[in-house]
């Protein structure tokens, strides 16, 4: 048995670890969303174009796509506990850099934030699977996803009011207090281990990336290492339709989500003649309602046929995009419905990925493919939508493009679920 680790079946919930993970999660999306309520101010003060200012939300997503191997190296070298501490320290450093005057410093700080969050994206699921009793893994994972949305909710709702009082540079910097809280809580967790004689470095040798069991056939390196392309059955999963359908579906999802996350405060402000505080508060509904979706959609998949899940998730995206274009005065309603798509869709896509994989190692490789490609496409959303707006001068072209993407998403999600069912027969 690994030193310091009790048998999974008989362990109590590690509450300090869980709270450390949940508080850390507040800093894994909030710093990306925090500039969006004050994009107009940043654009005006720094003399930027819409496409340029959108880089502040695009660059972190691009880091998700390209830095997974680097994040894997960090985790393998330091172990999960120290890797999460490195994540929070990196977010804190990037947030401070972003507050230095000048767009170059803002962009450099954003790169650091994105790189640090990439490590956190990978390592937190590893920690949850390893240290949370099996019967509570799904609940803690849902709580983790909910806290990601909670971080986005807080920054969407409160950045503009803070900026009105302090100016936008200091408003962005103040969110570092959440990160400091995460560092202190996670540091307390590591200090407690040291007091009882547990060295975090001895708790990670590769095997602990997956909860051990009699049927495990996964190479632990595939969870955080280079993408494997050969399955346990000897055939490349790249020749199968399932991973490519899921990649295309996730790409559509990330494009709509990050495009709206970037521009929603500006869109709502322009269409409804709202000030920055009101527009940010309205946009926060999109993040806040996602907390509910993180729990509702997984519950729905247990009691309803798969076509119901597909219809609800894809329908929510269509209702959101069509509704904002045709009846912006009801935006609160459209955002509340659309939030089901962005949180529940993520859960549904990766549940389908697990079901469609023929082995654990293949699931890891498919996950790397889907996330890497999907986030790369999602990173384009902010600049592309900003360029469309700059070319047309209004938001109708942007919203029409999002409607088209949502329609394609509907077809792809249905095809993905059908392919997964066929693969399981």
mmCIF file of C-alpha atoms in Angstrom:
data_model
loop_
_atom_site.group_PDB
_atom_site.id
_atom_site.type_symbol
_atom_site.label_atom_id
_atom_site.label_comp_id
_atom_site.label_asym_id
_atom_site.label_seq_id
_atom_site.Cartn_x
_atom_site.Cartn_y
_atom_site.Cartn_z
ATOM 1 C CA UNK A 1 0.000 0.000 0.000
ATOM 2 C CA UNK A 2 1.212 3.515 -0.770
ATOM 3 C CA UNK A 3 2.352 5.222 2.432
ATOM 4 C CA UNK A 4 -0.257 7.446 3.984
ATOM 5 C CA UNK A 5 -3.132 6.012 1.986
ATOM 6 C CA UNK A 6 -6.027 4.081 3.493
ATOM 7 C CA UNK A 7 -7.977 1.471 1.534
ATOM 8 C CA UNK A 8 -10.466 3.190 -0.780
ATOM 9 C CA UNK A 9 -13.515 1.288 0.330
ATOM 10 C CA UNK A 10 -13.184 2.142 3.996
ATOM 11 C CA UNK A 11 -11.954 5.721 3.903
ATOM 12 C CA UNK A 12 -13.941 8.643 5.239
ATOM 13 C CA UNK A 13 -14.312 11.742 3.117
ATOM 14 C CA UNK A 14 -11.066 13.779 3.213
ATOM 15 C CA UNK A 15 -12.802 17.067 3.932
ATOM 16 C CA UNK A 16 -9.727 19.297 4.034
ATOM 17 C CA UNK A 17 -8.619 17.960 0.659
ATOM 18 C CA UNK A 18 -12.109 18.385 -0.809
ATOM 19 C CA UNK A 19 -12.425 21.957 0.387
ATOM 20 C CA UNK A 20 -8.939 22.660 -0.912
ATOM 21 C CA UNK A 21 -9.922 21.380 -4.353
ATOM 22 C CA UNK A 22 -13.216 23.292 -4.389
ATOM 23 C CA UNK A 23 -11.660 26.610 -3.343
ATOM 24 C CA UNK A 24 -8.878 26.079 -5.896
ATOM 25 C CA UNK A 25 -11.553 25.556 -8.565
ATOM 26 C CA UNK A 26 -12.739 29.143 -8.058
ATOM 27 C CA UNK A 27 -9.445 30.250 -9.622
ATOM 28 C CA UNK A 28 -9.558 27.906 -12.636
ATOM 29 C CA UNK A 29 -12.161 29.810 -14.693
ATOM 30 C CA UNK A 30 -12.753 33.107 -12.892
ATOM 31 C CA UNK A 31 -9.466 34.716 -14.054
ATOM 32 C CA UNK A 32 -10.393 33.958 -17.671
ATOM 33 C CA UNK A 33 -13.858 35.483 -17.351
ATOM 34 C CA UNK A 34 -12.968 38.486 -15.161
ATOM 35 C CA UNK A 35 -11.880 40.847 -18.001
ATOM 36 C CA UNK A 36 -15.085 40.355 -20.017
ATOM 37 C CA UNK A 37 -17.332 42.833 -18.142
ATOM 38 C CA UNK A 38 -14.743 45.604 -18.688
ATOM 39 C CA UNK A 39 -13.595 44.749 -22.223
ATOM 40 C CA UNK A 40 -14.918 48.069 -23.539
ATOM 41 C CA UNK A 41 -12.846 49.971 -20.962
ATOM 42 C CA UNK A 42 -9.726 47.938 -21.728
ATOM 43 C CA UNK A 43 -10.272 48.385 -25.460
ATOM 44 C CA UNK A 44 -10.705 52.152 -25.104
ATOM 45 C CA UNK A 45 -7.918 52.772 -22.607
ATOM 46 C CA UNK A 46 -5.329 50.703 -24.458
ATOM 47 C CA UNK A 47 -6.422 51.620 -27.997
ATOM 48 C CA UNK A 48 -7.193 48.038 -29.047
ATOM 49 C CA UNK A 49 -9.417 46.511 -31.712
ATOM 50 C CA UNK A 50 -12.215 44.084 -30.730
ATOM 51 C CA UNK A 51 -10.237 41.146 -32.108
ATOM 52 C CA UNK A 52 -7.128 42.167 -30.130
ATOM 53 C CA UNK A 53 -8.881 42.646 -26.804
ATOM 54 C CA UNK A 54 -10.537 39.232 -27.240
ATOM 55 C CA UNK A 55 -7.078 37.683 -26.882
ATOM 56 C CA UNK A 56 -7.446 38.180 -23.138
ATOM 57 C CA UNK A 57 -9.953 35.326 -23.052
ATOM 58 C CA UNK A 58 -8.595 33.442 -26.070
ATOM 59 C CA UNK A 59 -5.006 32.900 -24.948
ATOM 60 C CA UNK A 60 -5.834 30.822 -21.822
ATOM 61 C CA UNK A 61 -8.001 28.478 -23.884
ATOM 62 C CA UNK A 62 -5.207 28.145 -26.429
ATOM 63 C CA UNK A 63 -2.894 27.176 -23.579
ATOM 64 C CA UNK A 64 -5.324 24.384 -22.669
ATOM 65 C CA UNK A 65 -4.877 22.987 -26.172
ATOM 66 C CA UNK A 66 -1.108 23.167 -26.587
ATOM 67 C CA UNK A 67 0.433 22.828 -23.119
ATOM 68 C CA UNK A 68 -0.954 19.467 -21.980
ATOM 69 C CA UNK A 69 2.437 17.706 -22.432
ATOM 70 C CA UNK A 70 4.146 20.407 -20.344
ATOM 71 C CA UNK A 71 1.449 20.105 -17.684
ATOM 72 C CA UNK A 72 1.951 16.334 -17.700
ATOM 73 C CA UNK A 73 5.672 16.790 -17.094
ATOM 74 C CA UNK A 74 5.003 19.128 -14.164
ATOM 75 C CA UNK A 75 2.593 16.644 -12.571
ATOM 76 C CA UNK A 76 4.927 13.678 -13.010
ATOM 77 C CA UNK A 77 7.894 15.568 -11.594
ATOM 78 C CA UNK A 78 6.171 17.199 -8.640
ATOM 79 C CA UNK A 79 3.218 14.935 -7.819
ATOM 80 C CA UNK A 80 -0.435 16.043 -7.865
ATOM 81 C CA UNK A 81 -0.444 17.938 -4.556
ATOM 82 C CA UNK A 82 2.518 20.154 -5.395
ATOM 83 C CA UNK A 83 1.280 20.503 -8.980
ATOM 84 C CA UNK A 84 -1.965 22.047 -7.712
ATOM 85 C CA UNK A 85 0.033 24.425 -5.516
ATOM 86 C CA UNK A 86 2.088 25.355 -8.611
ATOM 87 C CA UNK A 87 -1.194 25.969 -10.459
ATOM 88 C CA UNK A 88 -2.435 28.422 -7.853
ATOM 89 C CA UNK A 89 0.936 30.160 -7.593
ATOM 90 C CA UNK A 90 0.995 30.543 -11.381
ATOM 91 C CA UNK A 91 -2.520 31.998 -11.453
ATOM 92 C CA UNK A 92 -1.535 34.454 -8.723
ATOM 93 C CA UNK A 93 1.619 35.514 -10.566
ATOM 94 C CA UNK A 94 -0.261 35.914 -13.850
ATOM 95 C CA UNK A 95 -2.974 37.983 -12.199
ATOM 96 C CA UNK A 96 -0.373 40.354 -10.744
ATOM 97 C CA UNK A 97 1.385 40.631 -14.122
ATOM 98 C CA UNK A 98 -1.910 41.397 -15.818
ATOM 99 C CA UNK A 99 -2.414 44.416 -13.558
ATOM 100 C CA UNK A 100 0.830 46.065 -14.738
ATOM 101 C CA UNK A 101 0.077 48.921 -17.186
ATOM 102 C CA UNK A 102 0.358 48.052 -20.877
ATOM 103 C CA UNK A 103 -1.256 45.460 -23.123
ATOM 104 C CA UNK A 104 2.011 43.509 -23.386
ATOM 105 C CA UNK A 105 1.991 42.847 -19.640
ATOM 106 C CA UNK A 106 -1.713 41.959 -19.747
ATOM 107 C CA UNK A 107 -1.107 39.443 -22.510
ATOM 108 C CA UNK A 108 1.961 37.973 -20.781
ATOM 109 C CA UNK A 109 0.028 37.596 -17.531
ATOM 110 C CA UNK A 110 -2.802 35.935 -19.438
ATOM 111 C CA UNK A 111 -0.358 33.411 -20.921
ATOM 112 C CA UNK A 112 0.923 32.568 -17.426
ATOM 113 C CA UNK A 113 -2.654 32.195 -16.133
ATOM 114 C CA UNK A 114 -3.581 29.885 -19.015
ATOM 115 C CA UNK A 115 -0.474 27.739 -18.567
ATOM 116 C CA UNK A 116 -1.079 27.391 -14.832
ATOM 117 C CA UNK A 117 -4.762 26.519 -15.253
ATOM 118 C CA UNK A 118 -3.814 23.837 -17.804
ATOM 119 C CA UNK A 119 -1.983 21.997 -15.013
ATOM 120 C CA UNK A 120 -4.990 22.371 -12.710
ATOM 121 C CA UNK A 121 -7.405 21.078 -15.366
ATOM 122 C CA UNK A 122 -5.468 17.827 -15.522
ATOM 123 C CA UNK A 123 -4.442 17.305 -11.927
ATOM 124 C CA UNK A 124 -7.683 17.929 -10.015
ATOM 125 C CA UNK A 125 -9.553 14.961 -11.572
ATOM 126 C CA UNK A 126 -6.515 12.817 -10.727
ATOM 127 C CA UNK A 127 -6.648 13.926 -7.084
ATOM 128 C CA UNK A 128 -10.403 13.344 -6.867
ATOM 129 C CA UNK A 129 -10.215 9.853 -8.364
ATOM 130 C CA UNK A 130 -7.321 8.889 -6.107
ATOM 131 C CA UNK A 131 -8.357 10.275 -2.729
ATOM 132 C CA UNK A 132 -12.175 10.394 -2.709
ATOM 133 C CA UNK A 133 -14.017 7.148 -1.884
ATOM 134 C CA UNK A 134 -15.424 5.614 -5.098
ATOM 135 C CA UNK A 135 -19.054 6.102 -4.121
ATOM 136 C CA UNK A 136 -18.531 9.863 -3.735
ATOM 137 C CA UNK A 137 -16.367 10.543 -6.801
ATOM 138 C CA UNK A 138 -19.271 11.598 -9.035
ATOM 139 C CA UNK A 139 -20.685 13.932 -6.369
ATOM 140 C CA UNK A 140 -17.341 15.591 -5.675
ATOM 141 C CA UNK A 141 -16.682 15.891 -9.414
ATOM 142 C CA UNK A 142 -20.055 17.595 -9.908
ATOM 143 C CA UNK A 143 -19.243 19.941 -7.024
ATOM 144 C CA UNK A 144 -15.898 20.713 -8.673
ATOM 145 C CA UNK A 145 -17.615 21.591 -11.984
ATOM 146 C CA UNK A 146 -20.124 23.707 -10.066
ATOM 147 C CA UNK A 147 -17.300 25.635 -8.383
ATOM 148 C CA UNK A 148 -15.711 26.303 -11.771
ATOM 149 C CA UNK A 149 -18.986 27.967 -12.724
ATOM 150 C CA UNK A 150 -19.167 29.728 -9.363
ATOM 151 C CA UNK A 151 -15.800 31.351 -10.007
ATOM 152 C CA UNK A 152 -17.041 32.567 -13.384
ATOM 153 C CA UNK A 153 -20.271 33.768 -11.780
ATOM 154 C CA UNK A 154 -18.487 35.876 -9.163
ATOM 155 C CA UNK A 155 -16.132 37.539 -11.612
ATOM 156 C CA UNK A 156 -18.887 38.190 -14.183
ATOM 157 C CA UNK A 157 -21.146 39.702 -11.543
ATOM 158 C CA UNK A 158 -18.733 41.826 -9.533
ATOM 159 C CA UNK A 159 -15.854 42.928 -11.790
ATOM 160 C CA UNK A 160 -17.744 45.899 -13.266
ATOM 161 C CA UNK A 161 -18.914 47.267 -9.871
ATOM 162 C CA UNK A 162 -15.381 46.895 -8.527
ATOM 163 C CA UNK A 163 -14.000 48.638 -11.617
ATOM 164 C CA UNK A 164 -16.403 51.536 -11.095
ATOM 165 C CA UNK A 165 -14.904 52.018 -7.634
ATOM 166 C CA UNK A 166 -11.242 51.252 -8.244
ATOM 167 C CA UNK A 167 -10.603 51.203 -11.992
ATOM 168 C CA UNK A 168 -10.433 48.016 -14.035
ATOM 169 C CA UNK A 169 -6.713 47.154 -13.397
ATOM 170 C CA UNK A 170 -7.210 47.001 -9.636
ATOM 171 C CA UNK A 171 -10.561 45.255 -10.038
ATOM 172 C CA UNK A 172 -8.850 42.439 -11.949
ATOM 173 C CA UNK A 173 -6.088 42.286 -9.357
ATOM 174 C CA UNK A 174 -8.529 41.982 -6.437
ATOM 175 C CA UNK A 175 -9.646 38.566 -7.684
ATOM 176 C CA UNK A 176 -6.226 37.283 -6.674
ATOM 177 C CA UNK A 177 -7.634 37.135 -3.133
ATOM 178 C CA UNK A 178 -9.558 33.988 -4.130
ATOM 179 C CA UNK A 179 -6.318 32.459 -5.352
ATOM 180 C CA UNK A 180 -4.525 33.394 -2.135
ATOM 181 C CA UNK A 181 -7.325 31.669 -0.181
ATOM 182 C CA UNK A 182 -6.802 28.550 -2.283
ATOM 183 C CA UNK A 183 -3.048 28.615 -1.658
ATOM 184 C CA UNK A 184 -3.550 28.961 2.093
ATOM 185 C CA UNK A 185 -6.103 26.144 2.271
ATOM 186 C CA UNK A 186 -4.089 23.788 0.069
ATOM 187 C CA UNK A 187 -0.955 24.699 2.012
ATOM 188 C CA UNK A 188 -2.780 23.757 5.224
ATOM 189 C CA UNK A 189 -3.621 20.388 3.663
ATOM 190 C CA UNK A 190 0.033 19.731 2.805
ATOM 191 C CA UNK A 191 1.156 20.960 6.249
ATOM 192 C CA UNK A 192 -1.253 18.534 7.906
ATOM 193 C CA UNK A 193 0.305 15.689 5.935
ATOM 194 C CA UNK A 194 3.768 16.718 7.009
ATOM 195 C CA UNK A 195 2.635 16.705 10.650
ATOM 196 C CA UNK A 196 1.445 13.100 10.370
ATOM 197 C CA UNK A 197 4.585 12.043 8.520
ATOM 198 C CA UNK A 198 3.197 11.720 4.968
ATOM 199 C CA UNK A 199 5.442 12.887 2.137
ATOM 200 C CA UNK A 200 3.309 13.891 -0.887
ATOM 201 C CA UNK A 201 6.106 12.798 -3.198
ATOM 202 C CA UNK A 202 5.699 9.185 -2.037
ATOM 203 C CA UNK A 203 1.994 9.244 -2.921
ATOM 204 C CA UNK A 204 2.536 9.487 -6.649
ATOM 205 C CA UNK A 205 4.574 7.082 -8.669
ATOM 206 C CA UNK A 206 2.259 6.856 -11.674
ATOM 207 C CA UNK A 207 -0.047 4.113 -10.475
ATOM 208 C CA UNK A 208 -2.064 6.483 -8.304
ATOM 209 C CA UNK A 209 -3.357 8.411 -11.296
ATOM 210 C CA UNK A 210 -6.139 5.824 -11.494
ATOM 211 C CA UNK A 211 -7.942 4.082 -8.694
ATOM 212 C CA UNK A 212 -6.530 0.542 -8.736
ATOM 213 C CA UNK A 213 -8.820 -2.351 -9.443
ATOM 214 C CA UNK A 214 -8.730 -5.896 -10.777
ATOM 215 C CA UNK A 215 -9.762 -4.875 -14.306
ATOM 216 C CA UNK A 216 -7.381 -1.931 -14.764
ATOM 217 C CA UNK A 217 -5.507 -2.153 -18.050
ATOM 218 C CA UNK A 218 -4.420 1.460 -18.276
ATOM 219 C CA UNK A 219 -0.880 2.625 -18.648
ATOM 220 C CA UNK A 220 -0.771 5.353 -15.991
ATOM 221 C CA UNK A 221 1.365 7.515 -18.260
ATOM 222 C CA UNK A 222 -1.557 7.947 -20.657
ATOM 223 C CA UNK A 223 -3.469 10.037 -18.135
ATOM 224 C CA UNK A 224 -0.962 12.841 -18.190
ATOM 225 C CA UNK A 225 1.565 11.926 -20.860
ATOM 226 C CA UNK A 226 1.620 12.025 -24.665
ATOM 227 C CA UNK A 227 -1.546 10.969 -26.419
ATOM 228 C CA UNK A 228 -1.599 7.206 -27.096
ATOM 229 C CA UNK A 229 -2.986 6.172 -30.486
ATOM 230 C CA UNK A 230 -2.932 2.380 -30.157
ATOM 231 C CA UNK A 231 -5.657 0.707 -28.140
ATOM 232 C CA UNK A 232 -5.330 -2.407 -26.042
ATOM 233 C CA UNK A 233 -6.952 -4.345 -28.905
ATOM 234 C CA UNK A 234 -4.121 -3.364 -31.255
ATOM 235 C CA UNK A 235 -6.010 -0.941 -33.518
ATOM 236 C CA UNK A 236 -5.660 2.815 -33.680
ATOM 237 C CA UNK A 237 -8.723 4.588 -32.298
ATOM 238 C CA UNK A 238 -8.010 7.332 -34.850
ATOM 239 C CA UNK A 239 -9.552 5.046 -37.475
ATOM 240 C CA UNK A 240 -12.883 4.997 -35.623
ATOM 241 C CA UNK A 241 -15.635 7.614 -36.126
ATOM 242 C CA UNK A 242 -16.460 8.052 -32.413
ATOM 243 C CA UNK A 243 -13.441 10.164 -31.354
ATOM 244 C CA UNK A 244 -13.696 12.418 -34.400
ATOM 245 C CA UNK A 245 -17.409 12.994 -33.904
ATOM 246 C CA UNK A 246 -16.806 13.820 -30.233
ATOM 247 C CA UNK A 247 -13.937 16.136 -31.187
ATOM 248 C CA UNK A 248 -16.143 18.031 -33.647
ATOM 249 C CA UNK A 249 -18.981 18.205 -31.105
ATOM 250 C CA UNK A 250 -16.727 19.500 -28.336
ATOM 251 C CA UNK A 251 -15.174 22.020 -30.740
ATOM 252 C CA UNK A 252 -18.644 23.457 -31.469
ATOM 253 C CA UNK A 253 -19.414 23.546 -27.752
ATOM 254 C CA UNK A 254 -16.217 25.367 -26.816
ATOM 255 C CA UNK A 255 -16.612 27.806 -29.732
ATOM 256 C CA UNK A 256 -20.082 28.867 -28.581
ATOM 257 C CA UNK A 257 -19.200 28.893 -24.884
ATOM 258 C CA UNK A 258 -15.958 30.863 -25.071
ATOM 259 C CA UNK A 259 -17.337 33.153 -27.776
ATOM 260 C CA UNK A 260 -20.287 34.070 -25.579
ATOM 261 C CA UNK A 261 -18.181 34.215 -22.428
ATOM 262 C CA UNK A 262 -15.926 36.771 -24.119
ATOM 263 C CA UNK A 263 -18.563 39.024 -25.663
ATOM 264 C CA UNK A 264 -21.778 38.478 -23.709
ATOM 265 C CA UNK A 265 -21.384 41.501 -21.380
ATOM 266 C CA UNK A 266 -20.727 43.706 -24.418
ATOM 267 C CA UNK A 267 -23.584 42.158 -26.429
ATOM 268 C CA UNK A 268 -26.090 42.588 -23.616
ATOM 269 C CA UNK A 269 -24.868 46.118 -22.931
ATOM 270 C CA UNK A 270 -25.256 47.143 -26.579
ATOM 271 C CA UNK A 271 -28.563 45.391 -27.302
ATOM 272 C CA UNK A 272 -30.273 46.396 -24.058
ATOM 273 C CA UNK A 273 -28.537 49.747 -23.429
ATOM 274 C CA UNK A 274 -27.151 48.579 -20.083
ATOM 275 C CA UNK A 275 -24.199 49.986 -18.202
ATOM 276 C CA UNK A 276 -21.231 47.738 -17.467
ATOM 277 C CA UNK A 277 -22.442 46.705 -14.016
ATOM 278 C CA UNK A 278 -25.879 45.665 -15.251
ATOM 279 C CA UNK A 279 -24.453 43.940 -18.332
ATOM 280 C CA UNK A 280 -21.979 41.989 -16.209
ATOM 281 C CA UNK A 281 -24.738 40.974 -13.817
ATOM 282 C CA UNK A 282 -26.862 39.765 -16.718
ATOM 283 C CA UNK A 283 -23.975 37.804 -18.228
ATOM 284 C CA UNK A 284 -23.314 36.192 -14.840
ATOM 285 C CA UNK A 285 -26.611 34.318 -15.194
ATOM 286 C CA UNK A 286 -25.001 32.290 -17.972
ATOM 287 C CA UNK A 287 -22.297 31.163 -15.554
ATOM 288 C CA UNK A 288 -24.482 30.847 -12.465
ATOM 289 C CA UNK A 289 -27.211 28.697 -14.007
ATOM 290 C CA UNK A 290 -24.464 26.361 -15.200
ATOM 291 C CA UNK A 291 -24.008 25.314 -11.569
ATOM 292 C CA UNK A 292 -27.442 23.704 -11.734
ATOM 293 C CA UNK A 293 -26.741 22.083 -15.092
ATOM 294 C CA UNK A 294 -23.651 20.384 -13.707
ATOM 295 C CA UNK A 295 -25.919 18.310 -11.426
ATOM 296 C CA UNK A 296 -29.130 18.095 -13.498
ATOM 297 C CA UNK A 297 -27.837 16.616 -16.749
ATOM 298 C CA UNK A 298 -25.932 13.697 -15.137
ATOM 299 C CA UNK A 299 -29.087 12.859 -13.161
ATOM 300 C CA UNK A 300 -31.163 13.035 -16.347
ATOM 301 C CA UNK A 301 -28.941 10.571 -18.188
ATOM 302 C CA UNK A 302 -29.711 7.932 -15.547
ATOM 303 C CA UNK A 303 -33.490 8.054 -15.970
ATOM 304 C CA UNK A 304 -34.155 9.165 -19.572
ATOM 305 C CA UNK A 305 -33.268 7.795 -23.031
ATOM 306 C CA UNK A 306 -30.183 9.281 -24.629
ATOM 307 C CA UNK A 307 -32.196 11.144 -27.266
ATOM 308 C CA UNK A 308 -33.832 13.175 -24.472
ATOM 309 C CA UNK A 309 -30.419 14.268 -23.212
ATOM 310 C CA UNK A 310 -29.317 15.162 -26.753
ATOM 311 C CA UNK A 311 -32.500 17.152 -27.372
ATOM 312 C CA UNK A 312 -32.259 19.113 -24.121
ATOM 313 C CA UNK A 313 -28.565 19.977 -24.437
ATOM 314 C CA UNK A 314 -28.553 20.888 -28.138
ATOM 315 C CA UNK A 315 -31.950 22.561 -27.851
ATOM 316 C CA UNK A 316 -30.645 24.795 -25.063
ATOM 317 C CA UNK A 317 -27.879 26.123 -27.329
ATOM 318 C CA UNK A 318 -30.358 26.796 -30.146
ATOM 319 C CA UNK A 319 -32.821 28.518 -27.823
ATOM 320 C CA UNK A 320 -30.042 30.701 -26.441
ATOM 321 C CA UNK A 321 -28.571 31.825 -29.761
ATOM 322 C CA UNK A 322 -31.887 32.268 -31.606
ATOM 323 C CA UNK A 323 -33.485 33.945 -28.595
ATOM 324 C CA UNK A 324 -30.742 36.541 -28.121
ATOM 325 C CA UNK A 325 -30.944 37.450 -31.822
ATOM 326 C CA UNK A 326 -34.725 37.640 -32.131
ATOM 327 C CA UNK A 327 -35.880 38.699 -28.650
ATOM 328 C CA UNK A 328 -32.982 40.203 -26.665
ATOM 329 C CA UNK A 329 -35.397 41.709 -24.144
ATOM 330 C CA UNK A 330 -35.899 38.162 -22.789
ATOM 331 C CA UNK A 331 -32.158 37.569 -22.451
ATOM 332 C CA UNK A 332 -32.444 36.454 -18.826
ATOM 333 C CA UNK A 333 -34.608 33.549 -19.966
ATOM 334 C CA UNK A 334 -32.356 32.626 -22.883
ATOM 335 C CA UNK A 335 -29.226 32.694 -20.736
ATOM 336 C CA UNK A 336 -30.825 30.532 -18.047
ATOM 337 C CA UNK A 337 -31.767 27.915 -20.642
ATOM 338 C CA UNK A 338 -28.449 28.093 -22.471
ATOM 339 C CA UNK A 339 -26.502 27.430 -19.295
ATOM 340 C CA UNK A 340 -27.815 23.855 -19.375
ATOM 341 C CA UNK A 341 -25.938 23.373 -22.617
ATOM 342 C CA UNK A 342 -22.555 24.613 -21.511
ATOM 343 C CA UNK A 343 -22.284 22.644 -18.258
ATOM 344 C CA UNK A 344 -24.421 19.621 -19.070
ATOM 345 C CA UNK A 345 -22.963 19.307 -22.556
ATOM 346 C CA UNK A 346 -19.450 18.968 -21.161
ATOM 347 C CA UNK A 347 -20.559 16.159 -18.865
ATOM 348 C CA UNK A 348 -22.516 14.414 -21.644
ATOM 349 C CA UNK A 349 -19.681 14.555 -24.175
ATOM 350 C CA UNK A 350 -17.100 13.087 -21.836
ATOM 351 C CA UNK A 351 -19.519 10.478 -20.515
ATOM 352 C CA UNK A 352 -20.054 9.420 -24.135
ATOM 353 C CA UNK A 353 -16.286 9.341 -24.594
ATOM 354 C CA UNK A 354 -15.848 6.937 -21.687
ATOM 355 C CA UNK A 355 -18.666 4.730 -22.960
ATOM 356 C CA UNK A 356 -17.306 4.713 -26.510
ATOM 357 C CA UNK A 357 -13.733 3.793 -25.576
ATOM 358 C CA UNK A 358 -12.729 0.130 -25.744
ATOM 359 C CA UNK A 359 -10.160 0.357 -22.941
ATOM 360 C CA UNK A 360 -8.965 2.745 -20.257
ATOM 361 C CA UNK A 361 -5.862 3.676 -22.234
ATOM 362 C CA UNK A 362 -8.002 4.365 -25.310
ATOM 363 C CA UNK A 363 -10.273 6.581 -23.212
ATOM 364 C CA UNK A 364 -7.222 8.575 -22.094
ATOM 365 C CA UNK A 365 -6.041 8.995 -25.665
ATOM 366 C CA UNK A 366 -9.479 9.988 -26.901
ATOM 367 C CA UNK A 367 -9.760 12.512 -24.094
ATOM 368 C CA UNK A 368 -6.443 14.081 -25.114
ATOM 369 C CA UNK A 369 -7.571 14.272 -28.740
ATOM 370 C CA UNK A 370 -11.009 15.700 -27.959
ATOM 371 C CA UNK A 371 -9.813 18.256 -25.415
ATOM 372 C CA UNK A 372 -6.738 19.341 -27.383
ATOM 373 C CA UNK A 373 -8.616 19.855 -30.648
ATOM 374 C CA UNK A 374 -11.763 21.214 -29.024
ATOM 375 C CA UNK A 375 -9.980 23.855 -26.972
ATOM 376 C CA UNK A 376 -7.897 24.864 -30.001
ATOM 377 C CA UNK A 377 -11.113 25.652 -31.906
ATOM 378 C CA UNK A 378 -12.663 27.314 -28.847
ATOM 379 C CA UNK A 379 -9.651 29.611 -28.604
ATOM 380 C CA UNK A 380 -10.553 31.081 -31.992
ATOM 381 C CA UNK A 381 -14.055 32.094 -30.947
ATOM 382 C CA UNK A 382 -13.281 35.416 -29.261
ATOM 383 C CA UNK A 383 -11.137 36.901 -32.061
ATOM 384 C CA UNK A 384 -13.372 35.498 -34.823
ATOM 385 C CA UNK A 385 -16.540 36.957 -33.308
ATOM 386 C CA UNK A 386 -14.723 40.220 -32.597
ATOM 387 C CA UNK A 387 -13.607 40.396 -36.230
ATOM 388 C CA UNK A 388 -17.146 39.666 -37.474
ATOM 389 C CA UNK A 389 -18.501 42.464 -35.282
ATOM 390 C CA UNK A 390 -15.797 44.882 -36.475
ATOM 391 C CA UNK A 391 -16.617 44.040 -40.098
ATOM 392 C CA UNK A 392 -20.407 44.334 -39.786
ATOM 393 C CA UNK A 393 -20.785 46.977 -37.096
ATOM 394 C CA UNK A 394 -23.529 45.127 -35.189
ATOM 395 C CA UNK A 395 -24.140 41.842 -33.396
ATOM 396 C CA UNK A 396 -26.585 40.212 -35.824
ATOM 397 C CA UNK A 397 -23.798 38.664 -37.888
ATOM 398 C CA UNK A 398 -22.120 37.312 -34.749
ATOM 399 C CA UNK A 399 -25.343 35.787 -33.423
ATOM 400 C CA UNK A 400 -26.208 34.311 -36.835
ATOM 401 C CA UNK A 401 -22.809 32.600 -36.902
ATOM 402 C CA UNK A 402 -23.442 31.187 -33.421
ATOM 403 C CA UNK A 403 -26.852 29.889 -34.532
ATOM 404 C CA UNK A 404 -25.182 28.041 -37.415
ATOM 405 C CA UNK A 405 -22.615 26.531 -35.042
ATOM 406 C CA UNK A 406 -25.401 25.505 -32.627
ATOM 407 C CA UNK A 407 -27.273 23.798 -35.486
ATOM 408 C CA UNK A 408 -24.147 21.891 -36.501
ATOM 409 C CA UNK A 409 -23.624 20.985 -32.837
ATOM 410 C CA UNK A 410 -27.121 19.487 -32.696
ATOM 411 C CA UNK A 411 -26.389 17.162 -35.613
ATOM 412 C CA UNK A 412 -22.967 16.203 -34.295
ATOM 413 C CA UNK A 413 -24.168 15.472 -30.756
ATOM 414 C CA UNK A 414 -26.907 13.185 -32.071
ATOM 415 C CA UNK A 415 -24.430 11.445 -34.395
ATOM 416 C CA UNK A 416 -21.925 11.043 -31.557
ATOM 417 C CA UNK A 417 -24.438 9.381 -29.254
ATOM 418 C CA UNK A 418 -25.588 7.105 -32.079
ATOM 419 C CA UNK A 419 -21.991 6.113 -32.866
ATOM 420 C CA UNK A 420 -21.321 5.366 -29.210
ATOM 421 C CA UNK A 421 -24.422 3.130 -29.049
ATOM 422 C CA UNK A 422 -23.296 1.248 -32.149
ATOM 423 C CA UNK A 423 -19.785 0.855 -30.745
ATOM 424 C CA UNK A 424 -21.228 -0.668 -27.563
ATOM 425 C CA UNK A 425 -23.146 -3.399 -29.329
#
